[in-house]
Short mmCIF file of C-alpha atoms in Angstrom, two decimals:
data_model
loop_
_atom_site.label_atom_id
_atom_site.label_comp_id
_atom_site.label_asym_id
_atom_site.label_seq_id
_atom_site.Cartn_x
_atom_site.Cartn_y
_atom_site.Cartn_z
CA UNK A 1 152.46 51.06 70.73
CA UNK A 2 153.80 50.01 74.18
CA UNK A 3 152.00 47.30 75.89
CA UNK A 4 152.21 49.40 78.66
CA UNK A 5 149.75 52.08 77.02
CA UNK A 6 148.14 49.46 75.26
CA UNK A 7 146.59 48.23 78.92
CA UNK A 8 145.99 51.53 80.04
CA UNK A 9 143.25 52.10 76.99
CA UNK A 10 142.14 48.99 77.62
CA UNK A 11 140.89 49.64 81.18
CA UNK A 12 139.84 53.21 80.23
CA UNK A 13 138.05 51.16 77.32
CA UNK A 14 136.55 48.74 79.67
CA UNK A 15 135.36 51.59 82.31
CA UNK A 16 133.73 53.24 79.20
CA UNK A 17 131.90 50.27 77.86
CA UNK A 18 130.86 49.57 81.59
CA UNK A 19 129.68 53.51 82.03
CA UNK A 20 127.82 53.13 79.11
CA UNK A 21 126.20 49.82 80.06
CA UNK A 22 124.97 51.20 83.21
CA UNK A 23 123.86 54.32 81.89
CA UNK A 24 121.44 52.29 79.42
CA UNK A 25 120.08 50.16 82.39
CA UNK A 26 119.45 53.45 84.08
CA UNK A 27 117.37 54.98 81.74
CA UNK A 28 115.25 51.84 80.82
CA UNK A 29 111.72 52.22 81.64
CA UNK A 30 110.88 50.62 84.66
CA UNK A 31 108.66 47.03 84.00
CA UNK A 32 105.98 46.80 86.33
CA UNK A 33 105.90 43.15 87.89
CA UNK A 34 101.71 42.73 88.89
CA UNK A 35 99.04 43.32 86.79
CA UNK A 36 98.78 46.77 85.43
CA UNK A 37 96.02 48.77 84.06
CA UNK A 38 96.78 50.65 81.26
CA UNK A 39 95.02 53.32 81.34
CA UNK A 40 95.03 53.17 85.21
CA UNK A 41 91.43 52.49 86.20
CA UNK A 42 89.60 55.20 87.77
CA UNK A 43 87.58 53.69 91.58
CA UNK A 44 84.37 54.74 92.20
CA UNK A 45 84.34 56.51 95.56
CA UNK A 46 83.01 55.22 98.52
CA UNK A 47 82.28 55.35 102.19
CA UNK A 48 82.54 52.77 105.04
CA UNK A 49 83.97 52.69 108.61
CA UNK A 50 87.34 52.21 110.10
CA UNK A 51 88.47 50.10 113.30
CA UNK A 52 88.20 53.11 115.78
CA UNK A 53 84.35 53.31 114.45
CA UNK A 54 85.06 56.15 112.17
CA UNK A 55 84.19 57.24 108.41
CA UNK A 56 86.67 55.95 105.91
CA UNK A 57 86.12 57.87 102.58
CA UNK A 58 88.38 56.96 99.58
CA UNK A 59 88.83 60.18 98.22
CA UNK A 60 90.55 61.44 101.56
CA UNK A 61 93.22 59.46 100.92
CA UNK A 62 94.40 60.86 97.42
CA UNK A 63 98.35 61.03 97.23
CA UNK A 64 99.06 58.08 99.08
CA UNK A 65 99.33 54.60 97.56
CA UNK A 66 96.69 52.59 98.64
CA UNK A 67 97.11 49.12 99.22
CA UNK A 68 94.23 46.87 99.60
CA UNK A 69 93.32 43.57 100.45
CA UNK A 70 89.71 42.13 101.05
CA UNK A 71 89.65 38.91 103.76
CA UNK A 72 88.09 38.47 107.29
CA UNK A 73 89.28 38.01 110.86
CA UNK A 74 88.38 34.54 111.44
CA UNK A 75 90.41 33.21 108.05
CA UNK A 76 92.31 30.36 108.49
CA UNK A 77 94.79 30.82 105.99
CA UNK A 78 94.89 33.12 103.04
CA UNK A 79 94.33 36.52 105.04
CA UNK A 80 97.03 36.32 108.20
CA UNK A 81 99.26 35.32 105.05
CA UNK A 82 98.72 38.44 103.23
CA UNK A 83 98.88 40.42 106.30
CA UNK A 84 102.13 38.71 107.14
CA UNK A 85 102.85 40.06 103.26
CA UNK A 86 101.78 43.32 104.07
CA UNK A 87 104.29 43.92 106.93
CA UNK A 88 107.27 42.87 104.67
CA UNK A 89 106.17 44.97 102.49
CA UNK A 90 106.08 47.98 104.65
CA UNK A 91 109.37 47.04 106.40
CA UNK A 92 111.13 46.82 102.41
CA UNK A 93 109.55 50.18 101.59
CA UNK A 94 111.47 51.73 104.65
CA UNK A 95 110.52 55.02 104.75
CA UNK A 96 108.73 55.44 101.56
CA UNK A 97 105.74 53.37 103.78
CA UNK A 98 104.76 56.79 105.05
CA UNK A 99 103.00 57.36 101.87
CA UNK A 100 101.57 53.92 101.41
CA UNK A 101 98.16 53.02 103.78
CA UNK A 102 97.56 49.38 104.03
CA UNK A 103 93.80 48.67 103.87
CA UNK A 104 91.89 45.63 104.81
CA UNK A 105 88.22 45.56 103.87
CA UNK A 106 85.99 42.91 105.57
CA UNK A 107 84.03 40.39 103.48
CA UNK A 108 82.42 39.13 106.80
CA UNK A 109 80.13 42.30 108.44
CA UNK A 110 78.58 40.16 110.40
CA UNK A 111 81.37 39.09 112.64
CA UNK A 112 83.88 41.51 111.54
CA UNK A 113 82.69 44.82 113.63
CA UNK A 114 84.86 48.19 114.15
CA UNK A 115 85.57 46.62 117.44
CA UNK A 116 86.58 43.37 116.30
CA UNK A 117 89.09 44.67 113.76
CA UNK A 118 90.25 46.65 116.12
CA UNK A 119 91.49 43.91 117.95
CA UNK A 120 92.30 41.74 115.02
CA UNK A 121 94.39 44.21 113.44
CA UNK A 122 96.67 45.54 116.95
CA UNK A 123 98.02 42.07 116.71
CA UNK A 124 99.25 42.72 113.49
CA UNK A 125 99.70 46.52 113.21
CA UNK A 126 97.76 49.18 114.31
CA UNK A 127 99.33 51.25 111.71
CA UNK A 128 97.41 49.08 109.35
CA UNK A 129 93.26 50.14 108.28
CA UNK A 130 90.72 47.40 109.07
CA UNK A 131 87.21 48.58 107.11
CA UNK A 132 83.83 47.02 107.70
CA UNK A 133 80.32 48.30 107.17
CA UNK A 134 76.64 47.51 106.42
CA UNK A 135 76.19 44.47 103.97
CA UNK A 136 74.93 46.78 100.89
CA UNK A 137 78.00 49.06 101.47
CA UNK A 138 80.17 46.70 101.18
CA UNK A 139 78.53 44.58 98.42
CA UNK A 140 78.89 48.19 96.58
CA UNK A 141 83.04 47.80 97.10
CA UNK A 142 83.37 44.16 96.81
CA UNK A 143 81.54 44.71 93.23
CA UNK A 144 83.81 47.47 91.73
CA UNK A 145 86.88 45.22 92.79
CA UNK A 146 85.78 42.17 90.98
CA UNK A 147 85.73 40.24 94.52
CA UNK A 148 83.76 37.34 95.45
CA UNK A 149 82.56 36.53 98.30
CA UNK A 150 80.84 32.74 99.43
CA UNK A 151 79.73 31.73 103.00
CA UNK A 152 80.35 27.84 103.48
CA UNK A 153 78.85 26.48 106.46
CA UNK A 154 81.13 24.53 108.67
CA UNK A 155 80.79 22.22 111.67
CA UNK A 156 82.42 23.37 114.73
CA UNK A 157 82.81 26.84 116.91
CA UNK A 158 83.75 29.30 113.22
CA UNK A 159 79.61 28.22 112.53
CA UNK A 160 80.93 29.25 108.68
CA UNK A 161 84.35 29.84 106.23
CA UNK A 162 84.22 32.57 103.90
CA UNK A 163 85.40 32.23 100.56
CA UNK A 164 87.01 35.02 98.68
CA UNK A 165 88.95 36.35 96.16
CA UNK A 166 92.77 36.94 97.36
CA UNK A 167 93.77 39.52 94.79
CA UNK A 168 95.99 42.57 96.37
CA UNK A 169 95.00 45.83 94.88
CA UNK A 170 96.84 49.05 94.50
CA UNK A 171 95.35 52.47 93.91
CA UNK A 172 97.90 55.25 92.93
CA UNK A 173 98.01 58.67 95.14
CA UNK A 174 95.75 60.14 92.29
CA UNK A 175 93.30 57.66 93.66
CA UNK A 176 93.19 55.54 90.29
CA UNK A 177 93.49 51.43 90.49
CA UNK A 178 96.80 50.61 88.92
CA UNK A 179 97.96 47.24 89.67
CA UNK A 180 96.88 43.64 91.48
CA UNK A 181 98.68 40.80 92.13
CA UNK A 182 97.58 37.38 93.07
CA UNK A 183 97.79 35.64 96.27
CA UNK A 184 101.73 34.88 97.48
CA UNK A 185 102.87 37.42 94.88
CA UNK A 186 106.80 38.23 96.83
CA UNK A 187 106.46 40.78 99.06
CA UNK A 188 109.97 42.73 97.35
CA UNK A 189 107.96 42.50 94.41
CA UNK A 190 104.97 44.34 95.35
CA UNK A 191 107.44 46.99 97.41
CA UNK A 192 109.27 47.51 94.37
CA UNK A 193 106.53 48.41 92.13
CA UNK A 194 104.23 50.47 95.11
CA UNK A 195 107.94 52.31 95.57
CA UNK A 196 108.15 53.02 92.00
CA UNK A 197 104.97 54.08 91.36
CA UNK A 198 105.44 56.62 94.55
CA UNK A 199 108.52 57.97 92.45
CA UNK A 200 106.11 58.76 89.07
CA UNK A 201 105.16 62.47 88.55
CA UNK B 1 153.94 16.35 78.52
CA UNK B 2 152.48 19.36 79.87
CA UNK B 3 151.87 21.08 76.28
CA UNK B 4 150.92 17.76 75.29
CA UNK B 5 148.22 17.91 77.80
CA UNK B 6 147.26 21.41 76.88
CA UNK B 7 147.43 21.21 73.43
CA UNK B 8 144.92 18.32 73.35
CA UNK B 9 142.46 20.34 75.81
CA UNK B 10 142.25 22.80 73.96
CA UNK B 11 141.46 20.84 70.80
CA UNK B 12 138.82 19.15 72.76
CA UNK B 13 137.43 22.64 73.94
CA UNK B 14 137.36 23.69 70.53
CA UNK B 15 135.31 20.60 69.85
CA UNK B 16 133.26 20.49 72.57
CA UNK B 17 131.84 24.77 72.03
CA UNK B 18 131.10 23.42 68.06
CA UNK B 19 129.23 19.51 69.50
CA UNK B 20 127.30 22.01 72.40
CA UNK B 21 126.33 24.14 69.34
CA UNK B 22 124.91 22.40 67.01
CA UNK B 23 123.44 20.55 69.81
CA UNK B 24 121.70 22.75 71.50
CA UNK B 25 120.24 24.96 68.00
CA UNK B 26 119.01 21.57 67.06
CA UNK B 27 117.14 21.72 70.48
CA UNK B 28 115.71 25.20 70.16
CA UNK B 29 114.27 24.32 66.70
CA UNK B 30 112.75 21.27 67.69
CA UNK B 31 111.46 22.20 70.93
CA UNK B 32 111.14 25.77 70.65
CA UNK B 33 108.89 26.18 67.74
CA UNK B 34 108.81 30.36 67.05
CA UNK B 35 109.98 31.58 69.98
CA UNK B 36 113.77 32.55 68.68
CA UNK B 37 112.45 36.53 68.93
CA UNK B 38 112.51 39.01 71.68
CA UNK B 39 109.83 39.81 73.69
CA UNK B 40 106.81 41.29 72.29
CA UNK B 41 103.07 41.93 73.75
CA UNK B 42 100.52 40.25 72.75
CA UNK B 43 97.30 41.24 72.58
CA UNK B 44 94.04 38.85 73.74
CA UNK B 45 91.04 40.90 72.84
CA UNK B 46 87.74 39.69 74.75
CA UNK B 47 84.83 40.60 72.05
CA UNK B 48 81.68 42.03 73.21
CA UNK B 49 79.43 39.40 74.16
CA UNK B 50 81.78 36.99 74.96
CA UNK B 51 79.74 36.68 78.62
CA UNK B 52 76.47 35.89 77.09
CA UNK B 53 78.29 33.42 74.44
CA UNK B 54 79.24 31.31 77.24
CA UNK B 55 76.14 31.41 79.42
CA UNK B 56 74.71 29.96 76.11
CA UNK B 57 77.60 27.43 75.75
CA UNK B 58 78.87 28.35 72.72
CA UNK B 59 82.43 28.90 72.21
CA UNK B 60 84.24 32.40 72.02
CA UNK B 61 84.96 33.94 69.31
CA UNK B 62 88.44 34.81 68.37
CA UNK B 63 89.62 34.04 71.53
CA UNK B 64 92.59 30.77 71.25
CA UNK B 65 91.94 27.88 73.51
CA UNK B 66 95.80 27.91 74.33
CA UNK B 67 98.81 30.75 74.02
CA UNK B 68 102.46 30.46 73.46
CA UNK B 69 104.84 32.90 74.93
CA UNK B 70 108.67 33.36 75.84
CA UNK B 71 109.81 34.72 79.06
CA UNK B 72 109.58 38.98 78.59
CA UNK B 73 106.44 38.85 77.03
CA UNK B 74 103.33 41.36 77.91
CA UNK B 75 100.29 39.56 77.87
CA UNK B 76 97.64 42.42 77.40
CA UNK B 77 94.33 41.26 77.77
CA UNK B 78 91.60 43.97 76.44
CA UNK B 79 88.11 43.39 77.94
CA UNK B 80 85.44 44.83 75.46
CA UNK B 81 82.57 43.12 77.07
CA UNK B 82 79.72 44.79 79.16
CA UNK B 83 80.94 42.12 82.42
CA UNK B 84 84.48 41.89 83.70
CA UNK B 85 86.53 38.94 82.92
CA UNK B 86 89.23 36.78 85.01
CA UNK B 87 92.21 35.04 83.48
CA UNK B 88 94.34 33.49 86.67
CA UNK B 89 95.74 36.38 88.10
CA UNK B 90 94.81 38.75 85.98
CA UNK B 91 91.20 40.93 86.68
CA UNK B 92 89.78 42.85 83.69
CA UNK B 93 86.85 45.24 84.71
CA UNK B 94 84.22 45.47 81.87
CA UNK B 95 85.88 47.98 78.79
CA UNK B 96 89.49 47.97 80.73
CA UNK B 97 92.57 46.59 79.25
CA UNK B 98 94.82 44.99 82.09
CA UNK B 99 98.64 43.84 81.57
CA UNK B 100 101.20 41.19 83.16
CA UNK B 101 104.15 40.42 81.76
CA UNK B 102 105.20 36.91 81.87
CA UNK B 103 108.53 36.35 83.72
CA UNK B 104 108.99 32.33 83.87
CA UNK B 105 108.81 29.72 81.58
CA UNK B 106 106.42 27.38 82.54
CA UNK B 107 103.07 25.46 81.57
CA UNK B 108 100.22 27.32 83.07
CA UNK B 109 96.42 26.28 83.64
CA UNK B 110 94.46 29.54 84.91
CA UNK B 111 90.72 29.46 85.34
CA UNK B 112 89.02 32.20 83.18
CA UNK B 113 86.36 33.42 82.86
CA UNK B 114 85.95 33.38 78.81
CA UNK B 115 85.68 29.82 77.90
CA UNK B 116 83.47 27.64 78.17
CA UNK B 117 85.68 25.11 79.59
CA UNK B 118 86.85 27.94 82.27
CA UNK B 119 90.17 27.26 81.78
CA UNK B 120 93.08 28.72 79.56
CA UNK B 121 96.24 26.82 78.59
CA UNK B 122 99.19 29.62 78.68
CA UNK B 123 102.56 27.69 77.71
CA UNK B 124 105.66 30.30 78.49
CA UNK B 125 108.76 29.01 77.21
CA UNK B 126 112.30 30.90 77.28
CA UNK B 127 113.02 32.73 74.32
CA UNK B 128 115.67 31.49 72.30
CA UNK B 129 118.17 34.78 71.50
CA UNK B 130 121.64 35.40 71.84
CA UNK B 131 121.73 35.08 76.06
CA UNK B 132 120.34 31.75 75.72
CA UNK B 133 122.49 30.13 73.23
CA UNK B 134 125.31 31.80 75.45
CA UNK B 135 124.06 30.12 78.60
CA UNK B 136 123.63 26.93 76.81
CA UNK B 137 127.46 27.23 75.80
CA UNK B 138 128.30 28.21 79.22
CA UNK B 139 126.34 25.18 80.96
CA UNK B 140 127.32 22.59 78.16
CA UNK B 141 130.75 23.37 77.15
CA UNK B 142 132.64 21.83 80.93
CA UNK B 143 131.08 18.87 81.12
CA UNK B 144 131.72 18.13 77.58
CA UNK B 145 135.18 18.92 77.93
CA UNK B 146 135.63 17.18 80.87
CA UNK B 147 134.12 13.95 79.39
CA UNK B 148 135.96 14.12 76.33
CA UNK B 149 139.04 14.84 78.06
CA UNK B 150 138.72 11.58 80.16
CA UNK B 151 137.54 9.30 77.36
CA UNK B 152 140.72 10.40 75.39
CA UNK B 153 143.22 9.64 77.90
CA UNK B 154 141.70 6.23 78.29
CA UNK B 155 141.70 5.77 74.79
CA UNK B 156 144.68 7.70 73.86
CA UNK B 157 147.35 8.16 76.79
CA UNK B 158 149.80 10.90 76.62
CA UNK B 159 152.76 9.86 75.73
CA UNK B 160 156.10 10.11 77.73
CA UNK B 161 159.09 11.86 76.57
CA UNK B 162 161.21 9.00 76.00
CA UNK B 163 159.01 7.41 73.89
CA UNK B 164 158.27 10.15 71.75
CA UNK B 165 161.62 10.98 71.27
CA UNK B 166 162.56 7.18 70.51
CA UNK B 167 159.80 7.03 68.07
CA UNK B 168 161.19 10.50 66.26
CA UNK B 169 164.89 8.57 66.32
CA UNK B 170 163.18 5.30 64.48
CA UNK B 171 161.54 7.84 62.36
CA UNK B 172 164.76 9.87 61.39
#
């Protein structure tokens, strides 16, 4: 055989090995990165109130991805972090963010009104949800998340710290819990999986 | 003295792929215990009244003090107690099963919620397979080379063309 022909089927070789290689990468099933519940855990429903002082109600908000964050306004640290998460994640997500709501539920009622989020959150993004509501409604949510929630009093004008659990929560568009991730997960991580699990039937 | 030159890197190559080898196998066995298998998940089951156990103080059951993984594993932690459980990052409602697989190799501490100590020791350590051995070839192999390759000229110059062809004369 000619060398000439001989490199030919060698590059048609190589193009076919490649083909091949990519179409087994393709078809590998996707690895979620946070922690996933398998079987997806189904969330109790429940009821609080939004920045603009209306009624929030979980079930409205089947077939979007929910994602979900539990902090207060007057955080020092951990909360304008994950917010500042939040917004990279909506920027990697593109346009796929129009089916993703971004929800932060208070674990501070009593400084963190309607108004108060309001304001809190237009800094941020307004496109973002800021919850709040009476103490027992809210104990009711913070208890089927698994979130914690300690006052520490502290000297000077913030009177008290809260502390908290910093977990990230995401609830598929069928409205079931599917994944968390701990505080500082990568933002391209959390976009990746929330955009893949937009793309599940 | 060109082929000279080439001739003896390649022979030091050659050595240097077979010293990296060995060398690095030997490493694997002794550091890597079991781990020369591909990912897997493992299952941590959390019994049913593993909660109350530990309010008591007593240890629980089944449950190992400390875990050994390689980088790809699941961990899949199975919560069959009535109260939810917390491993580090990982949040197990009460008769839930959560997942995470484990991506880098690392020693981990994470505060749980199902010893009595309230910590767990997770070790994750990179699997030893075929990509590894390859990447310990492809990290070790240069500077070996290049080290041998110095060491031998120092030791061993090339020699010029006169003199080898002087010494094949007094030979002849």
């Amino acid at each position: 055989m000619k060398p000439r022909w001989l490199f030919i089927g060698g590059v048609f070789g190589l193009l076919a090995l490649a083909w091949a290689a990519a179409m087994l990468i393709e078809n590998l099933p996707y690895q979620y990165q946070g922690t996933l519940f398998e079987p997806a855990q189904p969330v109790g429903d429940f009821l609080l109130t939004d920045q603009n002082g209306q009624s929030w109600r979980l079930s409205d908000h089947r077939g979007k991805a929910l994602v979900l964050f539990f902090g207060y306004t007057f955080c020092p640290d951990v909360c304008p972090v994950t917010l500042a998460d939040f917004l990279n994640i909506q920027k990697t997500l593109g346009r796929k963010a129009e089916n993703v709501e971004f929800i932060f539920i208070t674990v501070d009622p009593q400084r963190d009104t309607a108004e108060h989020l309001k304001t809190f959150l237009s800094k941020i993004s307004p496109s973002f949800i800021g919850l709040t509501g009476t103490q027992p409604e809210l104990e009711a949510v913070w208890n089927t998340f698994g979130v914690t929630v300690q006052i520490d009093p502290v000297e000077g004008p913030a009177d008290y710290l809260v502390s908290h659990t910093a977990r990230t929560y995401v609830i598929d568009p069928a409205g079931d819990l599917r994944l968390t991730y701990s505080f500082r997960t990568e933002p391209d991580v959390v976009a990746q999986d929330v955009a893949h699990l937009l793309d599940e039937k | 003295m060109l082929a000279q030159f080439l001739r003896r890197f390649l022979f030091l190559t050659a050595i240097s792929l077979m010293v990296v080898w060995v060398v690095s196998e030997l490493a694997y066995r002794l550091i890597q215990g079991d781990t020369a298998r591909p990912p897997k998940t493992i299952e941590l089951v959390i019994p049913l009244g593993t909660a109350e156990r530990i309010a008591a103080g007593e240890p629980p059951l089944e449950i190992p003090s400390e875990m050994i993984f390689v980088v790809g594993d699941t961990l899949l932690v199975v919560n069959q107690d009535r109260v939810e459980h917390t491993l580090g990052p990982v949040w197990v409602p009460a008769g839930s099963s959560a997942s995470l697989r484990l991506d880098t190799a690392n020693d981990y501490v994470y505060t749980c919620s199902f010893q009595p100590s309230q910590l767990q020791n997770i070790t994750v350590k990179q699997s030893a397979n075929w990509k590894s051995r390859l990447a310990a070839l492809w990290y070790g192999t240069p500077p070996t080379v290049m080290f041998l390759l110095v060491y031998s000229l120092v030791m061993f110059p090339l020699k010029k063309k006169e003199a080898l062809s002087s010494k094949r004369k007094t030979q002849t």
